[in-house]
PDB file of C-alpha atoms in Angstrom:
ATOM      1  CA  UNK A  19       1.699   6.135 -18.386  1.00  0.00           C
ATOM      2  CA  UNK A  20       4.238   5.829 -15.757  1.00  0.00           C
ATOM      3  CA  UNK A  21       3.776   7.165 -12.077  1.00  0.00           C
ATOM      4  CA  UNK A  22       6.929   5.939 -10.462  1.00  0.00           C
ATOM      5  CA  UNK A  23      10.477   5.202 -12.275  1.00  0.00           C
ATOM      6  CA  UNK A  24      13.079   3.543 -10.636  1.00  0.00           C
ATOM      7  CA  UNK A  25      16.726   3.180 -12.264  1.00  0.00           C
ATOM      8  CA  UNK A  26      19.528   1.230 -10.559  1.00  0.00           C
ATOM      9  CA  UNK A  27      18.063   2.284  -7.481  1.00  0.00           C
ATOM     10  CA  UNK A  28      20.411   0.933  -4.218  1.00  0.00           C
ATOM     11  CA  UNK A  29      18.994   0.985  -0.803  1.00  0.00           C
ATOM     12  CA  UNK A  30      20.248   0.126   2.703  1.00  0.00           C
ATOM     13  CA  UNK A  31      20.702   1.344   6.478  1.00  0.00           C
ATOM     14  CA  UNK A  32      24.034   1.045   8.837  1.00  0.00           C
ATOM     15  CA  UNK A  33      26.112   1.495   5.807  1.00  0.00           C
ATOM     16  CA  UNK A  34      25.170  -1.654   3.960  1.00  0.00           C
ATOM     17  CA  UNK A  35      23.011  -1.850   1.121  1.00  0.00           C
ATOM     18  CA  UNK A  36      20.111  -4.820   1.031  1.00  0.00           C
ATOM     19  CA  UNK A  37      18.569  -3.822  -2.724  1.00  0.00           C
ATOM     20  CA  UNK A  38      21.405  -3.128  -5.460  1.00  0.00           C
ATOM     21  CA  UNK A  39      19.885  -1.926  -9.331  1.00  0.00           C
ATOM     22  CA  UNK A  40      16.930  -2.313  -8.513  1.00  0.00           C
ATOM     23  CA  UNK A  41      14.917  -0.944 -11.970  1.00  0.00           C
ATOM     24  CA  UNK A  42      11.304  -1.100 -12.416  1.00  0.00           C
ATOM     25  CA  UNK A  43       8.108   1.002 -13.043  1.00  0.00           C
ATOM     26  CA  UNK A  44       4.850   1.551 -11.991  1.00  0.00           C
ATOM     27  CA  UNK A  45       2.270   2.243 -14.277  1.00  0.00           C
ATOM     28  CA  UNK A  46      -1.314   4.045 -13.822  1.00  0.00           C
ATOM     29  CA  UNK A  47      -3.687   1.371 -13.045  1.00  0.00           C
ATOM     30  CA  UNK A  48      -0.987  -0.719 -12.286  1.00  0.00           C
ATOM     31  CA  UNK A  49      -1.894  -3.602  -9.087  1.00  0.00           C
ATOM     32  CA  UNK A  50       1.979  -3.878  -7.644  1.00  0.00           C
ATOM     33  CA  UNK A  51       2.937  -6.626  -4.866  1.00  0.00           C
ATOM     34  CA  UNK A  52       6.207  -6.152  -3.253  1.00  0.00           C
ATOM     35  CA  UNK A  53       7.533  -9.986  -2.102  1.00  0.00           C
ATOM     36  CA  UNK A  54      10.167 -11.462  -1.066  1.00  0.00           C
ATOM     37  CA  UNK A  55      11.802 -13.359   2.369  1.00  0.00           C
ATOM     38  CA  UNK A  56      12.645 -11.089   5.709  1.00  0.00           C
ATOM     39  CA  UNK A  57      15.447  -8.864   5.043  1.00  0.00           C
ATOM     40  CA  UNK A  58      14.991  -8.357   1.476  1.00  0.00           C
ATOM     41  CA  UNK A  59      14.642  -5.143   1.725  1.00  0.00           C
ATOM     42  CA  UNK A  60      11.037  -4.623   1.240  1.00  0.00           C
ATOM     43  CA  UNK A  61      10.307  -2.163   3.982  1.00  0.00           C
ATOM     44  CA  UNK A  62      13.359   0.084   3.141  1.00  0.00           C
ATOM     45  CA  UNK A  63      12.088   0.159  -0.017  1.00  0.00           C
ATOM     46  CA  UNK A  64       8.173   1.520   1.268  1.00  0.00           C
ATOM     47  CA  UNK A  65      10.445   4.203   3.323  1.00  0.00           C
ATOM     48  CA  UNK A  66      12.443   5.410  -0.032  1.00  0.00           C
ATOM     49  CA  UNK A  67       8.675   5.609  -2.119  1.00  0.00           C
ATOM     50  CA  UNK A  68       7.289   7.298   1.177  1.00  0.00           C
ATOM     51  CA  UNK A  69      10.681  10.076   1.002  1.00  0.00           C
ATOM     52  CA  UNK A  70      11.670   8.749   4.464  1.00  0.00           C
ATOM     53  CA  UNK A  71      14.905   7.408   3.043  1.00  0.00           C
ATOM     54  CA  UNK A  72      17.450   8.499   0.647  1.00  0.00           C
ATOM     55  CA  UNK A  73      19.020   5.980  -1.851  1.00  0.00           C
ATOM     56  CA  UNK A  74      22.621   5.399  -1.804  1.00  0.00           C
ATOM     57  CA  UNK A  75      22.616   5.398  -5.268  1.00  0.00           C
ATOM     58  CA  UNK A  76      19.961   5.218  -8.340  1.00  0.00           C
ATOM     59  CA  UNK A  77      16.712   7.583  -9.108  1.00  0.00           C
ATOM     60  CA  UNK A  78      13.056   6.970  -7.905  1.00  0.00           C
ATOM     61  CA  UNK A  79      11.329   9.861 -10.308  1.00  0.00           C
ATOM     62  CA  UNK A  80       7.643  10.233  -9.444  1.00  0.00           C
ATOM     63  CA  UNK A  81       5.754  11.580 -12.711  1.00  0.00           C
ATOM     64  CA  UNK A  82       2.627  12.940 -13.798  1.00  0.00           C
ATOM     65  CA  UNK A  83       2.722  15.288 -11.235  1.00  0.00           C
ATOM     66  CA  UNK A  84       2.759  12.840  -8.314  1.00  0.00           C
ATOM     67  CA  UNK A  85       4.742  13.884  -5.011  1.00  0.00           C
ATOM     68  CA  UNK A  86       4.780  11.744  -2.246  1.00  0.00           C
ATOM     69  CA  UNK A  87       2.569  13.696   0.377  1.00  0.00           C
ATOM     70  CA  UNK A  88      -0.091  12.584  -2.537  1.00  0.00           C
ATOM     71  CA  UNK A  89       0.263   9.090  -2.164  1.00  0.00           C
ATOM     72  CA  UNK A  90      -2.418   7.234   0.778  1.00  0.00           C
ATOM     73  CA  UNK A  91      -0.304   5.006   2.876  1.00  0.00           C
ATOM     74  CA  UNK A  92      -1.549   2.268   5.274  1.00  0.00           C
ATOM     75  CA  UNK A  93       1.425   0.925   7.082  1.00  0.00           C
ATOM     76  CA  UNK A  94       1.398  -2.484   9.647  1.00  0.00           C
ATOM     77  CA  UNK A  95      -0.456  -1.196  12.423  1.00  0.00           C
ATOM     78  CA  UNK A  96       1.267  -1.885  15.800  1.00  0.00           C
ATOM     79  CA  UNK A  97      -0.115  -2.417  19.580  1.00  0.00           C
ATOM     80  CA  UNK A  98      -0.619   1.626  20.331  1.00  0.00           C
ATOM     81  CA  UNK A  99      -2.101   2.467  16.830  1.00  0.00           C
ATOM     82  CA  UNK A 100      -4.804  -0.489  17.651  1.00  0.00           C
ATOM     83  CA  UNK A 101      -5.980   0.969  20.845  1.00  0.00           C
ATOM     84  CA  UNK A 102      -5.599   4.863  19.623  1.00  0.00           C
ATOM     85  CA  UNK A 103      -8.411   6.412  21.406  1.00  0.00           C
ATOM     86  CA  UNK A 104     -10.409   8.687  18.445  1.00  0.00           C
ATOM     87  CA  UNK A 105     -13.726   7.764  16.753  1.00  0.00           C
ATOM     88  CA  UNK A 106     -12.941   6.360  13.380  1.00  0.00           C
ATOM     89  CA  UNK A 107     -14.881   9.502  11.829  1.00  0.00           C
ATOM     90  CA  UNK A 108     -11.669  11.211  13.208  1.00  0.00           C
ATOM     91  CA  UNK A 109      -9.246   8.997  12.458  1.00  0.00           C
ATOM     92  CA  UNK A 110     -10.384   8.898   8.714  1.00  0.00           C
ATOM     93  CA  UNK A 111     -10.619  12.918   8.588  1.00  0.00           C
ATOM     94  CA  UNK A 112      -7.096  13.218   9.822  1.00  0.00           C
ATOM     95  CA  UNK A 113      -5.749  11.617   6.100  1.00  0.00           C
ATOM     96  CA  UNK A 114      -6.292  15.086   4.809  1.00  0.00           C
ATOM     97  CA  UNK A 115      -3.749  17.004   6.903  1.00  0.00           C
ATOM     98  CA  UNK A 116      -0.517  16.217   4.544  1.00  0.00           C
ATOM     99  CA  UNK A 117      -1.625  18.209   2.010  1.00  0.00           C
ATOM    100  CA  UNK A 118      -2.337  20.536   4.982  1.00  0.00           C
ATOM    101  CA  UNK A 119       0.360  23.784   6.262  1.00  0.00           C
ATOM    102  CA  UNK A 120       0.879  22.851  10.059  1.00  0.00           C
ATOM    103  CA  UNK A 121      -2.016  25.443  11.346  1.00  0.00           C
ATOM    104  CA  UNK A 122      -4.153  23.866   8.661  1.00  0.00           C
ATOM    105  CA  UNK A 123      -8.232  23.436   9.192  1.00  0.00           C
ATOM    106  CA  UNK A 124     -10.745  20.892   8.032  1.00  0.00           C
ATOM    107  CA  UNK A 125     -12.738  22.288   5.085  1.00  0.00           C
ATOM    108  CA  UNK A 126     -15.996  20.973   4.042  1.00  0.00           C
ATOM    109  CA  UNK A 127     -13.931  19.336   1.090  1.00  0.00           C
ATOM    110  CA  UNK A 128     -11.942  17.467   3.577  1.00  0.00           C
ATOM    111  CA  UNK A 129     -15.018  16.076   5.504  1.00  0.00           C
ATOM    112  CA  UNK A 130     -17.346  15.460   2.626  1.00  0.00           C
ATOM    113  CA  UNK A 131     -14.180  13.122   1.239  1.00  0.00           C
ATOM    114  CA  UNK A 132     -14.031  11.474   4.815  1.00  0.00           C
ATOM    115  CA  UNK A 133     -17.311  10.796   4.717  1.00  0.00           C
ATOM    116  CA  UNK A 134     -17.527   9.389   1.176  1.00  0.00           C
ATOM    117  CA  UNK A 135     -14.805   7.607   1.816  1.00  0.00           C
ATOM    118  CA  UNK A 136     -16.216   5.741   4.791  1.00  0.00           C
ATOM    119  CA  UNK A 137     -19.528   5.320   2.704  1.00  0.00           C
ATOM    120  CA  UNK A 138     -17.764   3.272  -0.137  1.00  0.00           C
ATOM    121  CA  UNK A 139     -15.426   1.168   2.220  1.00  0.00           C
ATOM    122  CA  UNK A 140     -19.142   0.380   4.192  1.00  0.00           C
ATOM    123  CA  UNK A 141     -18.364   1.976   7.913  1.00  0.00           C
ATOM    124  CA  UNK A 142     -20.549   4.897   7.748  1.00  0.00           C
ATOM    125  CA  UNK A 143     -21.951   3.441  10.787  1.00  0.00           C
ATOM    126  CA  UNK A 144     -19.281   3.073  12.624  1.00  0.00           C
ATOM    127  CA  UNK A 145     -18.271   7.226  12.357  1.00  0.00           C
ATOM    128  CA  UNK A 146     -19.064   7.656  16.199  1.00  0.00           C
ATOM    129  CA  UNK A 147     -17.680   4.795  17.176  1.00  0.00           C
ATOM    130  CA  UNK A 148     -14.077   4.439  19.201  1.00  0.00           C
ATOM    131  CA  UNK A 149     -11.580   3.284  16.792  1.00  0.00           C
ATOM    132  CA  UNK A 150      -9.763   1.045  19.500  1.00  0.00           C
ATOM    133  CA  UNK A 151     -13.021  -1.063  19.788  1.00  0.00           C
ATOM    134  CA  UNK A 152     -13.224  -2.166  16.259  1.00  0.00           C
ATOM    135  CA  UNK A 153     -12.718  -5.390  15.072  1.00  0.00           C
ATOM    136  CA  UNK A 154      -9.306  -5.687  13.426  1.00  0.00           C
ATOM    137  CA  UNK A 155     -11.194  -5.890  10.085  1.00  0.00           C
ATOM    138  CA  UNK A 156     -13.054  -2.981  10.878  1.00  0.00           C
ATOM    139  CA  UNK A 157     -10.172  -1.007  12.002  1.00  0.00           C
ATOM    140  CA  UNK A 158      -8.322  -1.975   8.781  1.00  0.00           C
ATOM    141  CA  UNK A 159     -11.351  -0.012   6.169  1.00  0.00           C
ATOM    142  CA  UNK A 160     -11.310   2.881   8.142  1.00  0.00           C
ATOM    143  CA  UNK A 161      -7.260   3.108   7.875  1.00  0.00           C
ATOM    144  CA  UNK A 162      -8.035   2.286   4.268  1.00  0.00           C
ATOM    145  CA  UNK A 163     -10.390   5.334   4.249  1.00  0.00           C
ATOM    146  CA  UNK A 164      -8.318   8.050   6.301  1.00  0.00           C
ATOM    147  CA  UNK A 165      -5.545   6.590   3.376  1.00  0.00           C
ATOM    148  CA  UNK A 166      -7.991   7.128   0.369  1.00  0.00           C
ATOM    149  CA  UNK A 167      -8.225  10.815   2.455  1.00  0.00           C
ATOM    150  CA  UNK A 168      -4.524  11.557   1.107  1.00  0.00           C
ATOM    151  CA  UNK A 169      -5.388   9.994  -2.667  1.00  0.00           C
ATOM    152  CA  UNK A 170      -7.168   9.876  -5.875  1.00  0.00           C
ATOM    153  CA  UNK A 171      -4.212   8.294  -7.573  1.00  0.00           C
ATOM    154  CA  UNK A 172      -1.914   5.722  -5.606  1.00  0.00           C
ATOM    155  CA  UNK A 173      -2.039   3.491  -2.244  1.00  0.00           C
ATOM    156  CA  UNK A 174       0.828   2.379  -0.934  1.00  0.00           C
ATOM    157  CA  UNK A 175       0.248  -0.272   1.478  1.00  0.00           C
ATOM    158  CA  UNK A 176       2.589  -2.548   4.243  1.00  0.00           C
ATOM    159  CA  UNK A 177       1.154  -6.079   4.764  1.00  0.00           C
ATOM    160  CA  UNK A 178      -2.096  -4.518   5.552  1.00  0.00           C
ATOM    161  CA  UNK A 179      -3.889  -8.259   6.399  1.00  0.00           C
ATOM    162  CA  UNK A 180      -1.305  -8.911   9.337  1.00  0.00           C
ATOM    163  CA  UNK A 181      -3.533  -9.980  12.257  1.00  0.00           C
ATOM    164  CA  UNK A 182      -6.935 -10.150   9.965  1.00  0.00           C
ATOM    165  CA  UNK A 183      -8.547 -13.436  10.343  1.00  0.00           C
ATOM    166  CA  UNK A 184      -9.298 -15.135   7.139  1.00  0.00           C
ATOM    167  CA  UNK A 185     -12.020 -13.842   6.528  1.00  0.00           C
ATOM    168  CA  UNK A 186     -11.683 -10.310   6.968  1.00  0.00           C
ATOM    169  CA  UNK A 187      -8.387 -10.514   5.172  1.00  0.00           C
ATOM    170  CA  UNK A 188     -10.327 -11.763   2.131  1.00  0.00           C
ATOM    171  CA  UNK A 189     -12.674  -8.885   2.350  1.00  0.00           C
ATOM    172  CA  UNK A 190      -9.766  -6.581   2.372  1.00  0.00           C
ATOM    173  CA  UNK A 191      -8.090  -8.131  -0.987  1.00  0.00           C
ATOM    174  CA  UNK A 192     -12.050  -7.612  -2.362  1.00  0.00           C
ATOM    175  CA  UNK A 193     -11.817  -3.887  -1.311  1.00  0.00           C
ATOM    176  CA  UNK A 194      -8.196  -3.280  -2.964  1.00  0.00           C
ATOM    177  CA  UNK A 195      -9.407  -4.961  -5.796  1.00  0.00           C
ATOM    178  CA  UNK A 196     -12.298  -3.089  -6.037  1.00  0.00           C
ATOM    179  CA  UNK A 197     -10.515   0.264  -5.754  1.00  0.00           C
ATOM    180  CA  UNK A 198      -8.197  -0.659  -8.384  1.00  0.00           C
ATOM    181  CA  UNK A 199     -10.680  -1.938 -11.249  1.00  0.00           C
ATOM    182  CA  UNK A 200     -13.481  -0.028 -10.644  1.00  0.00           C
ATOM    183  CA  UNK A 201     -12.030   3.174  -9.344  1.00  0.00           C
ATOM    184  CA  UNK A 202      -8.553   3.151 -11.285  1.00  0.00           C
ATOM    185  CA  UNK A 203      -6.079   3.475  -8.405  1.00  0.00           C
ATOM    186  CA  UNK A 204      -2.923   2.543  -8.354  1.00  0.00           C
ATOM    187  CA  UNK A 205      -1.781  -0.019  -5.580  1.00  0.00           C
ATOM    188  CA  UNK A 206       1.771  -1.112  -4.044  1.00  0.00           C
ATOM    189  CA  UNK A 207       1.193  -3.788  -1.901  1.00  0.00           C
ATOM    190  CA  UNK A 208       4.120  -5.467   0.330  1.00  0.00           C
ATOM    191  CA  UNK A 209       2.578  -8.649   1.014  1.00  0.00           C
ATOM    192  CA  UNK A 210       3.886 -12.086   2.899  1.00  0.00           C
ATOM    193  CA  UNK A 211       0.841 -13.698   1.099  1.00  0.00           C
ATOM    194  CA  UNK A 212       1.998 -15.304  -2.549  1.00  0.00           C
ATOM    195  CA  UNK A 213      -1.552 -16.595  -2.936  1.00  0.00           C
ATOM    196  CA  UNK A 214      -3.553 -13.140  -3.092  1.00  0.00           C
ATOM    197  CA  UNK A 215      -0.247 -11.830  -4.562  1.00  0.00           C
ATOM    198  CA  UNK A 216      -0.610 -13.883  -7.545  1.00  0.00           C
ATOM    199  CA  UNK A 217      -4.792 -13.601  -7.473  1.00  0.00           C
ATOM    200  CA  UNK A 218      -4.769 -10.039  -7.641  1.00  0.00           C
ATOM    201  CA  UNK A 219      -1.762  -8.373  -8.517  1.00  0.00           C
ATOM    202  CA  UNK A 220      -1.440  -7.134 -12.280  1.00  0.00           C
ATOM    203  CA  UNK A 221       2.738  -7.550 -11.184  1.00  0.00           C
ATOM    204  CA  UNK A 222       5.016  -8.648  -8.808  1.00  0.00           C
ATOM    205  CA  UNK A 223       8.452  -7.139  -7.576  1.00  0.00           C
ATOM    206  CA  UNK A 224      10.696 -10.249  -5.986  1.00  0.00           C
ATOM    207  CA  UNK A 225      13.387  -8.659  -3.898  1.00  0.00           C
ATOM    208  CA  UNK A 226      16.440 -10.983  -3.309  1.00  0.00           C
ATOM    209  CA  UNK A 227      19.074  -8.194  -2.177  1.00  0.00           C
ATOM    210  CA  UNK A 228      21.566  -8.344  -5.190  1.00  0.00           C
ATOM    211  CA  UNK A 229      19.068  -9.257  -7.642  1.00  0.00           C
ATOM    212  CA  UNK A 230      15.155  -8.861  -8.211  1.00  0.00           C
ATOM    213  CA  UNK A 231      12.525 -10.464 -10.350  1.00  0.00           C
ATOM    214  CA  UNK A 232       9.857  -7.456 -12.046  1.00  0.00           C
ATOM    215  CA  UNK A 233       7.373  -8.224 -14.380  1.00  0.00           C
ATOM    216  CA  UNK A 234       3.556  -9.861 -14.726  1.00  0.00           C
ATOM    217  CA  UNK A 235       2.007 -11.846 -12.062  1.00  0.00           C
ATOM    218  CA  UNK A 236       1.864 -14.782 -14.923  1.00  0.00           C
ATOM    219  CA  UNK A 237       5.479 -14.388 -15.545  1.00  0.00           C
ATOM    220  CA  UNK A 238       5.934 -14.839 -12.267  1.00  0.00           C
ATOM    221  CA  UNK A 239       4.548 -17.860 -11.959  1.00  0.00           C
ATOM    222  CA  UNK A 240       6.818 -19.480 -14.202  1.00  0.00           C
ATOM    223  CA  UNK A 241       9.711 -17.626 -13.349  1.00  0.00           C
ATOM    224  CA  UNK A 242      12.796 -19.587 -11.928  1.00  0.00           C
ATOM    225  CA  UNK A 243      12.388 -17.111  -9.171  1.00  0.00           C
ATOM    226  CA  UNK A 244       8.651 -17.918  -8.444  1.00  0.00           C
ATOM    227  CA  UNK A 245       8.918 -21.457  -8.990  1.00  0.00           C
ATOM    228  CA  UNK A 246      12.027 -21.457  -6.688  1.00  0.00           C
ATOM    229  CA  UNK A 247       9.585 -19.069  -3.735  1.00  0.00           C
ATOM    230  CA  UNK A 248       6.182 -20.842  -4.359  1.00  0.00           C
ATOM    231  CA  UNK A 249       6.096 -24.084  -6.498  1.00  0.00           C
ATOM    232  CA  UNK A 250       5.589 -22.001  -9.744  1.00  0.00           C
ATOM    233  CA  UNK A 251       2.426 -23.374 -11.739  1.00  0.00           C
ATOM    234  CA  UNK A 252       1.959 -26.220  -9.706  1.00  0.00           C
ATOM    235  CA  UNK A 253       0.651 -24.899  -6.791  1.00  0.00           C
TER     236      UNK A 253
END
């Protein structure tokens, strides 16, 4: 069942478009990564999904009842949002406020899902804790948390292992994975990284401005387009 339709969908900024037809869907259950070299387009595309940017001409239709204050986003953290001065109980708790009117409170709803949120991602010790003196891992689960705050049904997410060291970006991956077999949520993933792309990714969305690849991660792989990005099934 589809969540998210695009149909000849054209994005761009400063007048020029950078993604022309762009068709493809995403699916319930669906494991999505977004590739493709700088300037593709893939961030405009993230801002269109999020309803921070109009296209210039096409249709994203969100179904089953999904609207985009609905979907958990965890975008590329910069400098400021690393040393953001909350504890991460706080920072995870504040993923419930866009389904919130502006003078909205905190229910017990709200901080029960914080709270179980933080329990399955395995920082429940870290709830008192100042967010700006976690580990980048660390800080990276409890974004993942406040984002699973905003969502039972899709994540959307912007290179979220930039800056991870290996390690902690492979315990990321494990997380998403995780979320998406076990607990059935839908992931978007813009990723740099063809390897985990490929690993764990049900599909893959190439963007390459005037054209696009979309289909299965194994069609992919021994697509002229993925063979032409990656080495195809050699690598």
């Amino acid at each position: 069942m589809a969540l998210i339709e695009a149909k000849n969908v054209s994005l761009g900024y400063d007048g020029t478009d950078v993604v022309t037809g762009l068709t493809f869907n995403v699916n319930k259950g669906d494991y999505l990564c977004v590739v493709g070299e700088n300037g593709s387009g893939k961030s405009t595309l993230i801002k269109a999904l999020l309803g921070l940017k109009k296209c210039s001409s096409g249709h994203l239709h969100f179904l089953e009842g999904l609207k985009q204050n609905q979907i958990g986003y965890l975008p590329q953290q910069t400098v400021s949002q690393k040393d953001f001065p909350a504890s991460v109980y706080e920072v995870v708790l504040s993923g419930t406020l866009g389904k919130k009117n502006l003078f909205g409170f905190y229910s017990a709803r709200d901080k029960r899902k914080a709270l179980d949120n933080m329990s399955m991602l395995g920082i429940s010790e870290l709830k008192n804790k100042c967010y700006r003196n976690l580990s980048g891992g660390q800080q990276q689960r409890a974004l993942l948390a406040r984002a699973l705050c905003a969502t039972d049904t899709l994540l959307l997410l912007d290179e979220p292992v930039t800056g991870l060291d290996p390690k902690a970006a492979e315990e990321l991956y494990s997380l998403l994975y995780h979320l998406n077999k076990e607990h059935k949520i839908t992931i978007i993933m813009v990723s740099h990284d063809i390897r985990a792309s490929l690993e764990y990714s049900t599909h893959i969305l190439h963007l390459k401005g005037d054209r696009f690849f979309f289909g299965t991660a194994e069609e992919y792989r021994s697509s002229e387009t993925g063979i032409n990005f990656f080495g195809g099934e050699n690598k």
